Amino acid sequence: MRQDINWGELGFHYTEPDYIVRAAYHDGVWEEPYATEDKFLHLHVSATCLQYGQEAFEGLKAFRGVDGKIRIFRWRDNARRMQKSAEGLFMAPVPEELFGRAIRLALEKNLDFVPPYGTGATLYFRPLLIGTTPRLGVGPGRDFEFIVIPSPIGPYYPGKFHCTTFVVNRNVDRAAPYGTGQFKVGGNYASSFRATEIAHAAGMDCIFLDARQHKYIDECSAANFIGIKRRLSADGQPCGEIEYLTPKSSAILPSITNDSLMTLAREMGLKVTRRRIRLEELAQMSEAAACGTACVISPIDKVLDPENEKIYSFGPEPGPVLTALYRALKDIQYGRAEDKYGWCDIVTSD
Ligand code: PLP
Ligand code: COI
């Protein structure tokens, strides 16, 4: 294990691994993935990824468990989602098994970068698919490169499980209703910068509304949104059913973390509902959070709607339902609880 990395201090930043993994696609054929220490590409200036944004990426993690074993979480789902993104941008889909071999190779060549158990850090993989054909006429290329970049990372937001404030910005839309929001492509993130950079400068992050009406919650800048609704009795005490609510929209990324949390929420007896959620409904929620691979569950203390001079507050501390879900997910990822759903691939132990 690397002695020069302060695992407990890592944030969501790139740390140079020893190796990345690459595989090129030419004439309809993928080459076998190989590991290389070279982190630079020799890319034509007119490559379609540079000229027309023909690019997709993924994000997934490997965890060193309580038993010392390394678990990769739901990589097949990332492989399938990348195939959907590839279809969306007219790229050659990376075969699932090739994706898996590349992730495994990236892990095996960088075992020293898998953070120790108990530090809150993980080994993050950033699979990347780019169009490499030189082209000036507008259209997709026919050559591609698949790359897996591993990097040890810490929490996406500062602090391990702590609240973040989100702000609504109606001047910027992340993705159109039937645009590329459902795919994990770089352009969605570039188009968000105008809003996210303002929010980040104020120590916050963004919630994007549906681009058609600016009425419904779509998602957070790099995460899905979840809200918890509890019924209150006449004297204001929580009673009855607890509901896990998450937006349904054609413009948002189908989050693998959200899918996992919905499964765990059902197991805990929560009612899980996926539907359009009006921004004002935040006032009826007792807890809210962003969820995704990078941010896991990041509880929200407040959502600001400056245009309407409104603040939706959920309290300064993470609520009980989201805390229970966070623990349940982490327990599976770190091997502290049974992996009933077969989400983890145990790769190696030392
Ligand atoms: N939504 C967006 C825009 C994201 O960038 C991410 C991160 O990958 C997610 C949602 C969460 O998806 P997942 O849980 O699969 O990481
Ligand atoms: C992830 O959650 O893995 C992401 O890719 C989100 C973001 C860091 C781009």
mmCIF file of C-alpha atoms and ligand atoms in Angstrom:
data_model
loop_
_atom_site.group_PDB
_atom_site.id
_atom_site.type_symbol
_atom_site.label_atom_id
_atom_site.label_comp_id
_atom_site.label_asym_id
_atom_site.label_seq_id
_atom_site.Cartn_x
_atom_site.Cartn_y
_atom_site.Cartn_z
ATOM 1 C CA MET A 1 0.000 0.000 0.000
ATOM 2 C CA ARG A 2 1.295 3.476 -0.847
ATOM 3 C CA GLN A 3 2.922 5.147 2.151
ATOM 4 C CA ASP A 4 2.985 8.618 0.584
ATOM 5 C CA ILE A 5 -0.812 9.031 0.434
ATOM 6 C CA ASN A 6 -2.719 10.412 3.391
ATOM 7 C CA TRP A 7 -5.843 8.307 2.801
ATOM 8 C CA GLY A 8 -7.964 10.043 5.436
ATOM 9 C CA GLU A 9 -7.307 13.465 3.873
ATOM 10 C CA LEU A 10 -8.238 12.586 0.300
ATOM 11 C CA GLY A 11 -11.057 14.576 -1.302
ATOM 12 C CA PHE A 12 -12.666 13.972 -4.683
ATOM 13 C CA HIS A 13 -9.465 14.803 -6.569
ATOM 14 C CA TYR A 14 -7.266 12.960 -9.030
ATOM 15 C CA THR A 15 -4.264 11.108 -7.645
ATOM 16 C CA GLU A 16 -2.023 9.761 -10.399
ATOM 17 C CA PRO A 17 -2.208 5.937 -10.494
ATOM 18 C CA ASP A 18 0.686 3.784 -11.742
ATOM 19 C CA TYR A 19 -1.287 2.476 -14.710
ATOM 20 C CA ILE A 20 -4.304 3.268 -16.800
ATOM 21 C CA VAL A 21 -5.949 0.738 -19.126
ATOM 22 C CA ARG A 22 -6.679 1.313 -22.809
ATOM 23 C CA ALA A 23 -8.370 -0.472 -25.713
ATOM 24 C CA ALA A 24 -8.895 0.915 -29.211
ATOM 25 C CA TYR A 25 -11.665 0.138 -31.701
ATOM 26 C CA HIS A 26 -10.924 0.132 -35.429
ATOM 27 C CA ASP A 27 -12.674 -1.519 -38.396
ATOM 28 C CA GLY A 28 -15.417 -2.866 -36.152
ATOM 29 C CA VAL A 29 -13.071 -4.690 -33.755
ATOM 30 C CA TRP A 30 -12.069 -3.971 -30.149
ATOM 31 C CA GLU A 31 -8.495 -4.747 -29.201
ATOM 32 C CA GLU A 32 -7.770 -6.499 -25.914
ATOM 33 C CA PRO A 33 -7.386 -3.975 -23.051
ATOM 34 C CA TYR A 34 -3.799 -3.350 -21.961
ATOM 35 C CA ALA A 35 -2.215 -1.466 -19.060
ATOM 36 C CA THR A 36 0.135 1.422 -19.687
ATOM 37 C CA GLU A 37 1.998 3.940 -17.546
ATOM 38 C CA ASP A 38 1.573 6.571 -20.263
ATOM 39 C CA LYS A 39 -1.268 8.912 -19.278
ATOM 40 C CA PHE A 40 -1.185 10.890 -22.541
ATOM 41 C CA LEU A 41 -3.042 10.248 -25.774
ATOM 42 C CA HIS A 42 -1.685 10.802 -29.236
ATOM 43 C CA LEU A 43 -4.958 12.156 -30.604
ATOM 44 C CA HIS A 44 -5.748 13.781 -33.924
ATOM 45 C CA VAL A 45 -6.759 17.440 -33.523
ATOM 46 C CA SER A 46 -9.907 16.756 -35.549
ATOM 47 C CA ALA A 47 -11.007 13.733 -33.507
ATOM 48 C CA THR A 48 -14.796 13.674 -33.080
ATOM 49 C CA CYS A 49 -14.473 13.759 -29.278
ATOM 50 C CA LEU A 50 -12.719 17.131 -29.565
ATOM 51 C CA GLN A 51 -14.735 18.587 -32.424
ATOM 52 C CA TYR A 52 -18.257 17.396 -31.614
ATOM 53 C CA GLY A 53 -18.162 16.118 -28.034
ATOM 54 C CA GLN A 54 -18.441 12.434 -28.980
ATOM 55 C CA GLU A 55 -17.520 11.262 -25.481
ATOM 56 C CA ALA A 56 -19.094 9.285 -22.643
ATOM 57 C CA PHE A 57 -17.822 8.308 -19.210
ATOM 58 C CA GLU A 58 -18.678 6.310 -16.119
ATOM 59 C CA GLY A 59 -17.839 6.257 -12.420
ATOM 60 C CA LEU A 60 -17.612 3.246 -10.124
ATOM 61 C CA LYS A 61 -15.738 2.221 -7.012
ATOM 62 C CA ALA A 62 -13.747 -0.581 -5.398
ATOM 63 C CA PHE A 63 -13.859 -0.859 -1.616
ATOM 64 C CA ARG A 64 -11.425 -2.555 0.740
ATOM 65 C CA GLY A 65 -13.725 -4.352 3.157
ATOM 66 C CA VAL A 66 -13.597 -5.071 6.858
ATOM 67 C CA ASP A 67 -12.228 -8.540 5.916
ATOM 68 C CA GLY A 68 -9.401 -7.068 3.790
ATOM 69 C CA LYS A 69 -11.083 -8.205 0.557
ATOM 70 C CA ILE A 70 -11.611 -5.801 -2.320
ATOM 71 C CA ARG A 71 -15.143 -5.439 -3.678
ATOM 72 C CA ILE A 72 -16.097 -3.776 -6.964
ATOM 73 C CA PHE A 73 -19.646 -2.431 -6.759
ATOM 74 C CA ARG A 74 -22.135 -3.195 -9.568
ATOM 75 C CA TRP A 75 -19.674 -2.764 -12.464
ATOM 76 C CA ARG A 76 -21.997 -4.602 -14.870
ATOM 77 C CA ASP A 77 -24.590 -1.846 -14.411
ATOM 78 C CA ASN A 78 -21.977 0.769 -15.288
ATOM 79 C CA ALA A 79 -20.987 -1.285 -18.342
ATOM 80 C CA ARG A 80 -24.624 -1.423 -19.506
ATOM 81 C CA ARG A 81 -25.156 2.281 -18.873
ATOM 82 C CA MET A 82 -22.048 3.093 -20.879
ATOM 83 C CA GLN A 83 -23.465 1.008 -23.732
ATOM 84 C CA LYS A 84 -26.625 3.167 -23.591
ATOM 85 C CA SER A 85 -24.510 6.349 -23.634
ATOM 86 C CA ALA A 86 -22.568 4.925 -26.592
ATOM 87 C CA GLU A 87 -25.812 4.258 -28.465
ATOM 88 C CA GLY A 88 -26.980 7.776 -27.636
ATOM 89 C CA LEU A 89 -23.895 9.345 -29.208
ATOM 90 C CA PHE A 90 -23.437 6.863 -32.088
ATOM 91 C CA MET A 91 -20.352 5.234 -30.615
ATOM 92 C CA ALA A 92 -19.327 1.579 -30.630
ATOM 93 C CA PRO A 93 -20.598 0.036 -27.367
ATOM 94 C CA VAL A 94 -17.900 -1.491 -25.186
ATOM 95 C CA PRO A 95 -18.798 -5.173 -24.679
ATOM 96 C CA GLU A 96 -19.691 -5.885 -21.045
ATOM 97 C CA GLU A 97 -16.992 -8.527 -20.619
ATOM 98 C CA LEU A 98 -14.326 -6.245 -22.094
ATOM 99 C CA PHE A 99 -15.426 -3.482 -19.717
ATOM 100 C CA GLY A 100 -15.114 -5.940 -16.818
ATOM 101 C CA ARG A 101 -11.661 -7.147 -17.899
ATOM 102 C CA ALA A 102 -10.444 -3.556 -18.206
ATOM 103 C CA ILE A 103 -11.684 -2.636 -14.706
ATOM 104 C CA ARG A 104 -10.129 -5.750 -13.230
ATOM 105 C CA LEU A 105 -6.810 -5.073 -14.968
ATOM 106 C CA ALA A 106 -6.840 -1.450 -13.784
ATOM 107 C CA LEU A 107 -7.368 -2.727 -10.250
ATOM 108 C CA GLU A 108 -4.733 -5.459 -10.414
ATOM 109 C CA LYS A 109 -2.109 -3.050 -11.778
ATOM 110 C CA ASN A 110 -2.870 -0.460 -9.073
ATOM 111 C CA LEU A 111 -3.468 -2.574 -5.968
ATOM 112 C CA ASP A 112 -1.266 -0.225 -3.936
ATOM 113 C CA PHE A 113 -3.808 2.522 -4.543
ATOM 114 C CA VAL A 114 -6.752 0.730 -2.937
ATOM 115 C CA PRO A 115 -7.248 2.701 0.281
ATOM 116 C CA PRO A 116 -7.206 0.868 3.601
ATOM 117 C CA TYR A 117 -10.453 -0.017 5.349
ATOM 118 C CA GLY A 118 -11.743 2.617 7.753
ATOM 119 C CA THR A 119 -10.320 5.687 6.020
ATOM 120 C CA GLY A 120 -13.484 6.576 4.069
ATOM 121 C CA ALA A 121 -11.433 6.543 0.859
ATOM 122 C CA THR A 122 -12.062 4.191 -2.084
ATOM 123 C CA LEU A 123 -10.518 3.392 -5.453
ATOM 124 C CA TYR A 124 -12.621 5.199 -8.050
ATOM 125 C CA PHE A 125 -12.590 4.093 -11.689
ATOM 126 C CA ARG A 126 -13.334 6.570 -14.441
ATOM 127 C CA PRO A 127 -14.065 4.610 -17.651
ATOM 128 C CA LEU A 128 -13.987 6.890 -20.672
ATOM 129 C CA LEU A 129 -15.111 6.326 -24.272
ATOM 130 C CA ILE A 130 -14.029 8.801 -26.944
ATOM 131 C CA GLY A 131 -14.440 9.169 -30.686
ATOM 132 C CA THR A 132 -10.997 9.318 -32.323
ATOM 133 C CA THR A 133 -11.769 9.532 -36.072
ATOM 134 C CA PRO A 134 -10.545 12.826 -37.629
ATOM 135 C CA ARG A 135 -13.605 14.524 -39.078
ATOM 136 C CA LEU A 136 -14.634 18.028 -40.078
ATOM 137 C CA GLY A 137 -18.086 17.284 -41.480
ATOM 138 C CA VAL A 138 -20.600 17.147 -38.665
ATOM 139 C CA GLY A 139 -21.263 13.529 -37.748
ATOM 140 C CA PRO A 140 -20.020 10.622 -35.662
ATOM 141 C CA GLY A 141 -16.651 8.931 -36.128
ATOM 142 C CA ARG A 142 -16.052 5.209 -36.515
ATOM 143 C CA ASP A 143 -12.921 4.794 -34.396
ATOM 144 C CA PHE A 144 -12.985 4.833 -30.622
ATOM 145 C CA GLU A 145 -10.793 4.496 -27.571
ATOM 146 C CA PHE A 146 -11.913 3.036 -24.255
ATOM 147 C CA ILE A 147 -9.825 4.057 -21.265
ATOM 148 C CA VAL A 148 -10.075 3.235 -17.563
ATOM 149 C CA ILE A 149 -8.486 5.767 -15.234
ATOM 150 C CA PRO A 150 -8.286 4.665 -11.608
ATOM 151 C CA SER A 151 -7.732 7.126 -8.765
ATOM 152 C CA PRO A 152 -8.056 6.831 -5.007
ATOM 153 C CA ILE A 153 -10.609 9.343 -3.747
ATOM 154 C CA GLY A 154 -12.178 10.600 -0.557
ATOM 155 C CA PRO A 155 -15.630 12.130 -0.019
ATOM 156 C CA TYR A 156 -17.181 14.186 -2.843
ATOM 157 C CA TYR A 157 -18.401 16.830 -0.418
ATOM 158 C CA PRO A 158 -16.207 17.761 2.560
ATOM 159 C CA GLY A 159 -16.846 15.566 5.631
ATOM 160 C CA LYS A 160 -17.880 11.928 5.503
ATOM 161 C CA PHE A 161 -21.633 12.204 6.029
ATOM 162 C CA HIS A 162 -22.567 15.764 6.394
ATOM 163 C CA CYS A 163 -25.115 18.222 5.011
ATOM 164 C CA THR A 164 -24.686 20.357 1.903
ATOM 165 C CA THR A 165 -26.820 23.307 0.785
ATOM 166 C CA PHE A 166 -28.263 23.238 -2.734
ATOM 167 C CA VAL A 167 -29.483 26.140 -4.832
ATOM 168 C CA VAL A 168 -31.930 26.327 -7.731
ATOM 169 C CA ASN A 169 -30.748 28.264 -10.785
ATOM 170 C CA ARG A 170 -33.430 28.915 -13.433
ATOM 171 C CA ASN A 171 -30.995 30.667 -15.767
ATOM 172 C CA VAL A 172 -29.212 27.435 -16.660
ATOM 173 C CA ASP A 173 -30.682 24.115 -17.795
ATOM 174 C CA ARG A 174 -28.593 20.975 -17.499
ATOM 175 C CA ALA A 175 -30.365 18.907 -20.155
ATOM 176 C CA ALA A 176 -33.468 19.041 -22.358
ATOM 177 C CA PRO A 177 -36.377 16.579 -21.851
ATOM 178 C CA TYR A 178 -35.347 14.174 -24.615
ATOM 179 C CA GLY A 179 -31.762 15.392 -24.940
ATOM 180 C CA THR A 180 -28.646 13.759 -23.537
ATOM 181 C CA GLY A 181 -29.461 14.059 -19.817
ATOM 182 C CA GLN A 182 -30.222 10.328 -19.649
ATOM 183 C CA PHE A 183 -26.689 9.548 -20.909
ATOM 184 C CA LYS A 184 -23.457 10.061 -19.011
ATOM 185 C CA VAL A 185 -21.723 12.325 -21.508
ATOM 186 C CA GLY A 186 -19.273 15.144 -20.898
ATOM 187 C CA GLY A 187 -21.456 17.753 -22.599
ATOM 188 C CA ASN A 188 -24.040 17.559 -19.805
ATOM 189 C CA TYR A 189 -21.409 18.549 -17.274
ATOM 190 C CA ALA A 190 -19.878 21.278 -19.415
ATOM 191 C CA SER A 191 -23.325 22.805 -19.867
ATOM 192 C CA SER A 192 -23.829 22.800 -16.090
ATOM 193 C CA PHE A 193 -20.641 24.735 -15.292
ATOM 194 C CA ARG A 194 -22.355 28.127 -15.658
ATOM 195 C CA ALA A 195 -24.545 27.194 -12.707
ATOM 196 C CA THR A 196 -22.317 24.883 -10.672
ATOM 197 C CA GLU A 197 -19.318 27.215 -10.578
ATOM 198 C CA ILE A 198 -21.466 29.984 -9.060
ATOM 199 C CA ALA A 199 -22.904 27.564 -6.500
ATOM 200 C CA HIS A 200 -19.505 26.054 -5.635
ATOM 201 C CA ALA A 201 -17.998 29.503 -5.103
ATOM 202 C CA ALA A 202 -20.663 30.010 -2.423
ATOM 203 C CA GLY A 203 -19.982 26.575 -0.857
ATOM 204 C CA MET A 204 -23.154 25.062 -2.325
ATOM 205 C CA ASP A 205 -24.225 22.814 -5.195
ATOM 206 C CA CYS A 206 -27.069 22.960 -7.731
ATOM 207 C CA ILE A 207 -30.450 21.374 -8.160
ATOM 208 C CA PHE A 208 -31.647 21.495 -11.768
ATOM 209 C CA LEU A 209 -35.329 21.811 -12.634
ATOM 210 C CA ASP A 210 -37.022 20.328 -15.690
ATOM 211 C CA ALA A 211 -36.008 22.448 -18.671
ATOM 212 C CA ARG A 212 -39.516 22.657 -20.172
ATOM 213 C CA GLN A 213 -41.400 24.268 -17.272
ATOM 214 C CA HIS A 214 -38.888 24.886 -14.478
ATOM 215 C CA LYS A 215 -41.493 23.361 -12.219
ATOM 216 C CA TYR A 216 -40.252 19.875 -11.328
ATOM 217 C CA ILE A 217 -36.998 18.705 -9.735
ATOM 218 C CA ASP A 218 -34.792 16.938 -12.265
ATOM 219 C CA GLU A 219 -31.575 16.151 -10.429
ATOM 220 C CA CYS A 220 -28.504 17.542 -8.761
ATOM 221 C CA SER A 221 -25.474 18.504 -10.828
ATOM 222 C CA ALA A 222 -23.717 15.141 -10.453
ATOM 223 C CA ALA A 223 -26.243 13.096 -8.533
ATOM 224 C CA ASN A 224 -29.917 12.068 -8.367
ATOM 225 C CA PHE A 225 -32.279 13.671 -5.883
ATOM 226 C CA ILE A 226 -34.112 11.783 -3.125
ATOM 227 C CA GLY A 227 -36.617 13.084 -0.597
ATOM 228 C CA ILE A 228 -38.216 11.453 2.427
ATOM 229 C CA LYS A 229 -41.828 12.157 3.353
ATOM 230 C CA ARG A 230 -43.282 11.163 6.719
ATOM 231 C CA ARG A 231 -46.878 11.605 7.787
ATOM 232 C CA LEU A 232 -47.409 13.629 10.919
ATOM 233 C CA SER A 233 -50.168 13.051 13.466
ATOM 234 C CA ALA A 234 -52.433 15.878 14.630
ATOM 235 C CA ASP A 235 -49.918 16.731 17.366
ATOM 236 C CA GLY A 236 -47.056 16.879 14.868
ATOM 237 C CA GLN A 237 -45.478 13.479 15.626
ATOM 238 C CA PRO A 238 -44.205 11.265 12.765
ATOM 239 C CA CYS A 239 -46.610 8.385 12.190
ATOM 240 C CA GLY A 240 -47.519 5.764 9.591
ATOM 241 C CA GLU A 241 -45.871 5.223 6.267
ATOM 242 C CA ILE A 242 -42.482 6.663 5.296
ATOM 243 C CA GLU A 243 -42.080 7.466 1.601
ATOM 244 C CA TYR A 244 -38.882 7.504 -0.459
ATOM 245 C CA LEU A 245 -39.457 9.892 -3.347
ATOM 246 C CA THR A 246 -37.238 10.357 -6.382
ATOM 247 C CA PRO A 247 -37.866 12.188 -9.670
ATOM 248 C CA LYS A 248 -39.008 10.503 -12.855
ATOM 249 C CA SER A 249 -37.705 12.402 -15.857
ATOM 250 C CA SER A 250 -36.377 11.655 -19.326
ATOM 251 C CA ALA A 251 -33.568 14.182 -18.729
ATOM 252 C CA ILE A 252 -31.828 12.553 -15.777
ATOM 253 C CA LEU A 253 -29.200 9.870 -15.399
ATOM 254 C CA PRO A 254 -30.505 6.498 -14.170
ATOM 255 C CA SER A 255 -28.380 6.325 -11.017
ATOM 256 C CA ILE A 256 -27.076 2.946 -9.885
ATOM 257 C CA THR A 257 -26.784 4.264 -6.315
ATOM 258 C CA ASN A 258 -30.409 5.410 -6.385
ATOM 259 C CA ASP A 259 -31.467 2.005 -7.699
ATOM 260 C CA SER A 260 -29.557 0.312 -4.847
ATOM 261 C CA LEU A 261 -31.069 2.659 -2.260
ATOM 262 C CA MET A 262 -34.589 2.052 -3.596
ATOM 263 C CA THR A 263 -34.045 -1.688 -3.111
ATOM 264 C CA LEU A 264 -32.766 -1.146 0.432
ATOM 265 C CA ALA A 265 -35.597 1.288 1.196
ATOM 266 C CA ARG A 266 -38.213 -1.300 0.147
ATOM 267 C CA GLU A 267 -36.445 -3.857 2.307
ATOM 268 C CA MET A 268 -36.769 -1.437 5.250
ATOM 269 C CA GLY A 269 -40.525 -1.182 4.614
ATOM 270 C CA LEU A 270 -40.502 2.260 3.010
ATOM 271 C CA LYS A 271 -42.874 3.107 0.189
ATOM 272 C CA VAL A 272 -40.749 3.910 -2.875
ATOM 273 C CA THR A 273 -42.204 6.327 -5.423
ATOM 274 C CA ARG A 274 -40.649 7.559 -8.619
ATOM 275 C CA ARG A 275 -42.645 10.398 -10.160
ATOM 276 C CA ARG A 276 -42.485 14.034 -11.099
ATOM 277 C CA ILE A 277 -41.805 16.130 -7.996
ATOM 278 C CA ARG A 278 -42.764 19.817 -7.871
ATOM 279 C CA LEU A 279 -40.114 22.011 -6.283
ATOM 280 C CA GLU A 280 -42.658 23.248 -3.706
ATOM 281 C CA GLU A 281 -43.118 19.673 -2.494
ATOM 282 C CA LEU A 282 -39.806 20.064 -0.690
ATOM 283 C CA ALA A 283 -41.818 21.827 2.017
ATOM 284 C CA GLN A 284 -43.542 18.508 2.796
ATOM 285 C CA MET A 285 -40.323 16.499 3.054
ATOM 286 C CA SER A 286 -38.558 15.739 6.325
ATOM 287 C CA GLU A 287 -35.232 14.771 4.700
ATOM 288 C CA ALA A 288 -33.577 15.258 1.324
ATOM 289 C CA ALA A 289 -30.313 14.181 -0.266
ATOM 290 C CA ALA A 290 -28.230 13.888 -3.402
ATOM 291 C CA CYS A 291 -27.160 10.335 -4.248
ATOM 292 C CA GLY A 292 -24.545 8.931 -6.587
ATOM 293 C CA THR A 293 -21.339 6.903 -6.727
ATOM 294 C CA ALA A 294 -19.142 9.868 -5.887
ATOM 295 C CA CYS A 295 -21.327 11.446 -3.209
ATOM 296 C CA VAL A 296 -22.990 8.212 -1.923
ATOM 297 C CA ILE A 297 -25.838 9.879 0.011
ATOM 298 C CA SER A 298 -25.149 13.541 0.663
ATOM 299 C CA PRO A 299 -27.860 14.898 2.936
ATOM 300 C CA ILE A 300 -29.211 18.338 2.150
ATOM 301 C CA ASP A 301 -29.738 20.864 4.944
ATOM 302 C CA LYS A 302 -31.351 23.558 2.784
ATOM 303 C CA VAL A 303 -32.517 24.178 -0.761
ATOM 304 C CA LEU A 304 -32.461 27.843 -1.734
ATOM 305 C CA ASP A 305 -34.785 29.210 -4.387
ATOM 306 C CA PRO A 306 -33.461 32.800 -4.637
ATOM 307 C CA GLU A 307 -35.798 33.805 -7.442
ATOM 308 C CA ASN A 308 -38.850 33.156 -5.260
ATOM 309 C CA GLU A 309 -37.042 34.151 -2.045
ATOM 310 C CA LYS A 310 -37.764 30.736 -0.583
ATOM 311 C CA ILE A 311 -35.679 28.450 1.608
ATOM 312 C CA TYR A 312 -36.613 24.810 2.201
ATOM 313 C CA SER A 313 -34.941 23.553 5.397
ATOM 314 C CA PHE A 314 -34.361 19.989 6.532
ATOM 315 C CA GLY A 315 -32.298 20.648 9.660
ATOM 316 C CA PRO A 316 -28.534 20.891 10.086
ATOM 317 C CA GLU A 317 -27.959 17.159 10.719
ATOM 318 C CA PRO A 318 -28.613 14.139 8.483
ATOM 319 C CA GLY A 319 -32.077 12.670 9.257
ATOM 320 C CA PRO A 320 -32.736 9.150 10.594
ATOM 321 C CA VAL A 321 -34.080 7.562 7.404
ATOM 322 C CA LEU A 322 -31.219 8.698 5.176
ATOM 323 C CA THR A 323 -28.713 7.771 7.888
ATOM 324 C CA ALA A 324 -30.142 4.231 8.016
ATOM 325 C CA LEU A 325 -30.008 3.935 4.213
ATOM 326 C CA TYR A 326 -26.441 5.268 4.109
ATOM 327 C CA ARG A 327 -25.337 2.695 6.701
ATOM 328 C CA ALA A 328 -27.140 -0.156 4.937
ATOM 329 C CA LEU A 329 -25.440 0.621 1.618
ATOM 330 C CA LYS A 330 -21.987 1.119 3.145
ATOM 331 C CA ASP A 331 -22.327 -2.102 5.148
ATOM 332 C CA ILE A 332 -22.765 -4.051 1.915
ATOM 333 C CA GLN A 333 -19.967 -2.212 0.110
ATOM 334 C CA TYR A 334 -17.504 -2.785 2.970
ATOM 335 C CA GLY A 335 -18.479 -6.429 3.520
ATOM 336 C CA ARG A 336 -20.071 -5.807 6.913
ATOM 337 C CA ALA A 337 -23.473 -7.060 5.776
ATOM 338 C CA GLU A 338 -24.605 -9.896 3.537
ATOM 339 C CA ASP A 339 -24.562 -8.992 -0.160
ATOM 340 C CA LYS A 340 -28.052 -10.396 -0.825
ATOM 341 C CA TYR A 341 -28.382 -8.858 -4.257
ATOM 342 C CA GLY A 342 -24.980 -9.888 -5.603
ATOM 343 C CA TRP A 343 -23.867 -6.281 -6.059
ATOM 344 C CA CYS A 344 -20.211 -6.803 -5.121
ATOM 345 C CA ASP A 345 -17.583 -8.690 -7.090
ATOM 346 C CA ILE A 346 -14.833 -9.809 -4.774
ATOM 347 C CA VAL A 347 -11.654 -9.472 -6.786
ATOM 348 C CA THR A 348 -8.774 -10.292 -4.524
ATOM 349 C CA SER A 349 -7.741 -10.380 -0.901
ATOM 350 C CA ASP A 350 -4.416 -9.761 0.754
HETATM 351 N N1 PLP B 1 -26.781 12.005 -11.990
HETATM 352 C C1 PLP B 1 -25.676 12.553 -12.504
HETATM 353 C C2 PLP B 1 -25.815 13.744 -13.362
HETATM 354 C C3 PLP B 1 -24.423 11.997 -12.219
HETATM 355 O O1 PLP B 1 -23.304 12.550 -12.714
HETATM 356 C C4 PLP B 1 -24.336 10.859 -11.393
HETATM 357 C C5 PLP B 1 -23.051 10.228 -11.140
HETATM 358 O O2 PLP B 1 -22.669 9.277 -11.720
HETATM 359 C C6 PLP B 1 -25.523 10.319 -10.874
HETATM 360 C C7 PLP B 1 -26.721 10.924 -11.193
HETATM 361 C C8 PLP B 1 -25.490 9.135 -10.004
HETATM 362 O O3 PLP B 1 -25.313 7.947 -10.718
HETATM 363 P P1 PLP B 1 -24.602 6.710 -10.046
HETATM 364 O O4 PLP B 1 -25.330 6.438 -8.776
HETATM 365 O O5 PLP B 1 -24.779 5.618 -11.018
HETATM 366 O O6 PLP B 1 -23.197 7.086 -9.824
HETATM 367 C C1 COI B 2 -20.021 9.693 -9.994
HETATM 368 O O1 COI B 2 -20.819 9.832 -9.064
HETATM 369 O O2 COI B 2 -19.334 8.685 -10.124
HETATM 370 C C2 COI B 2 -19.839 10.703 -11.001
HETATM 371 O O3 COI B 2 -19.316 10.367 -12.010
HETATM 372 C C3 COI B 2 -20.333 12.037 -10.738
HETATM 373 C C4 COI B 2 -19.379 13.163 -10.981
HETATM 374 C C5 COI B 2 -18.186 13.150 -10.131
HETATM 375 C C6 COI B 2 -19.132 13.432 -12.400
#
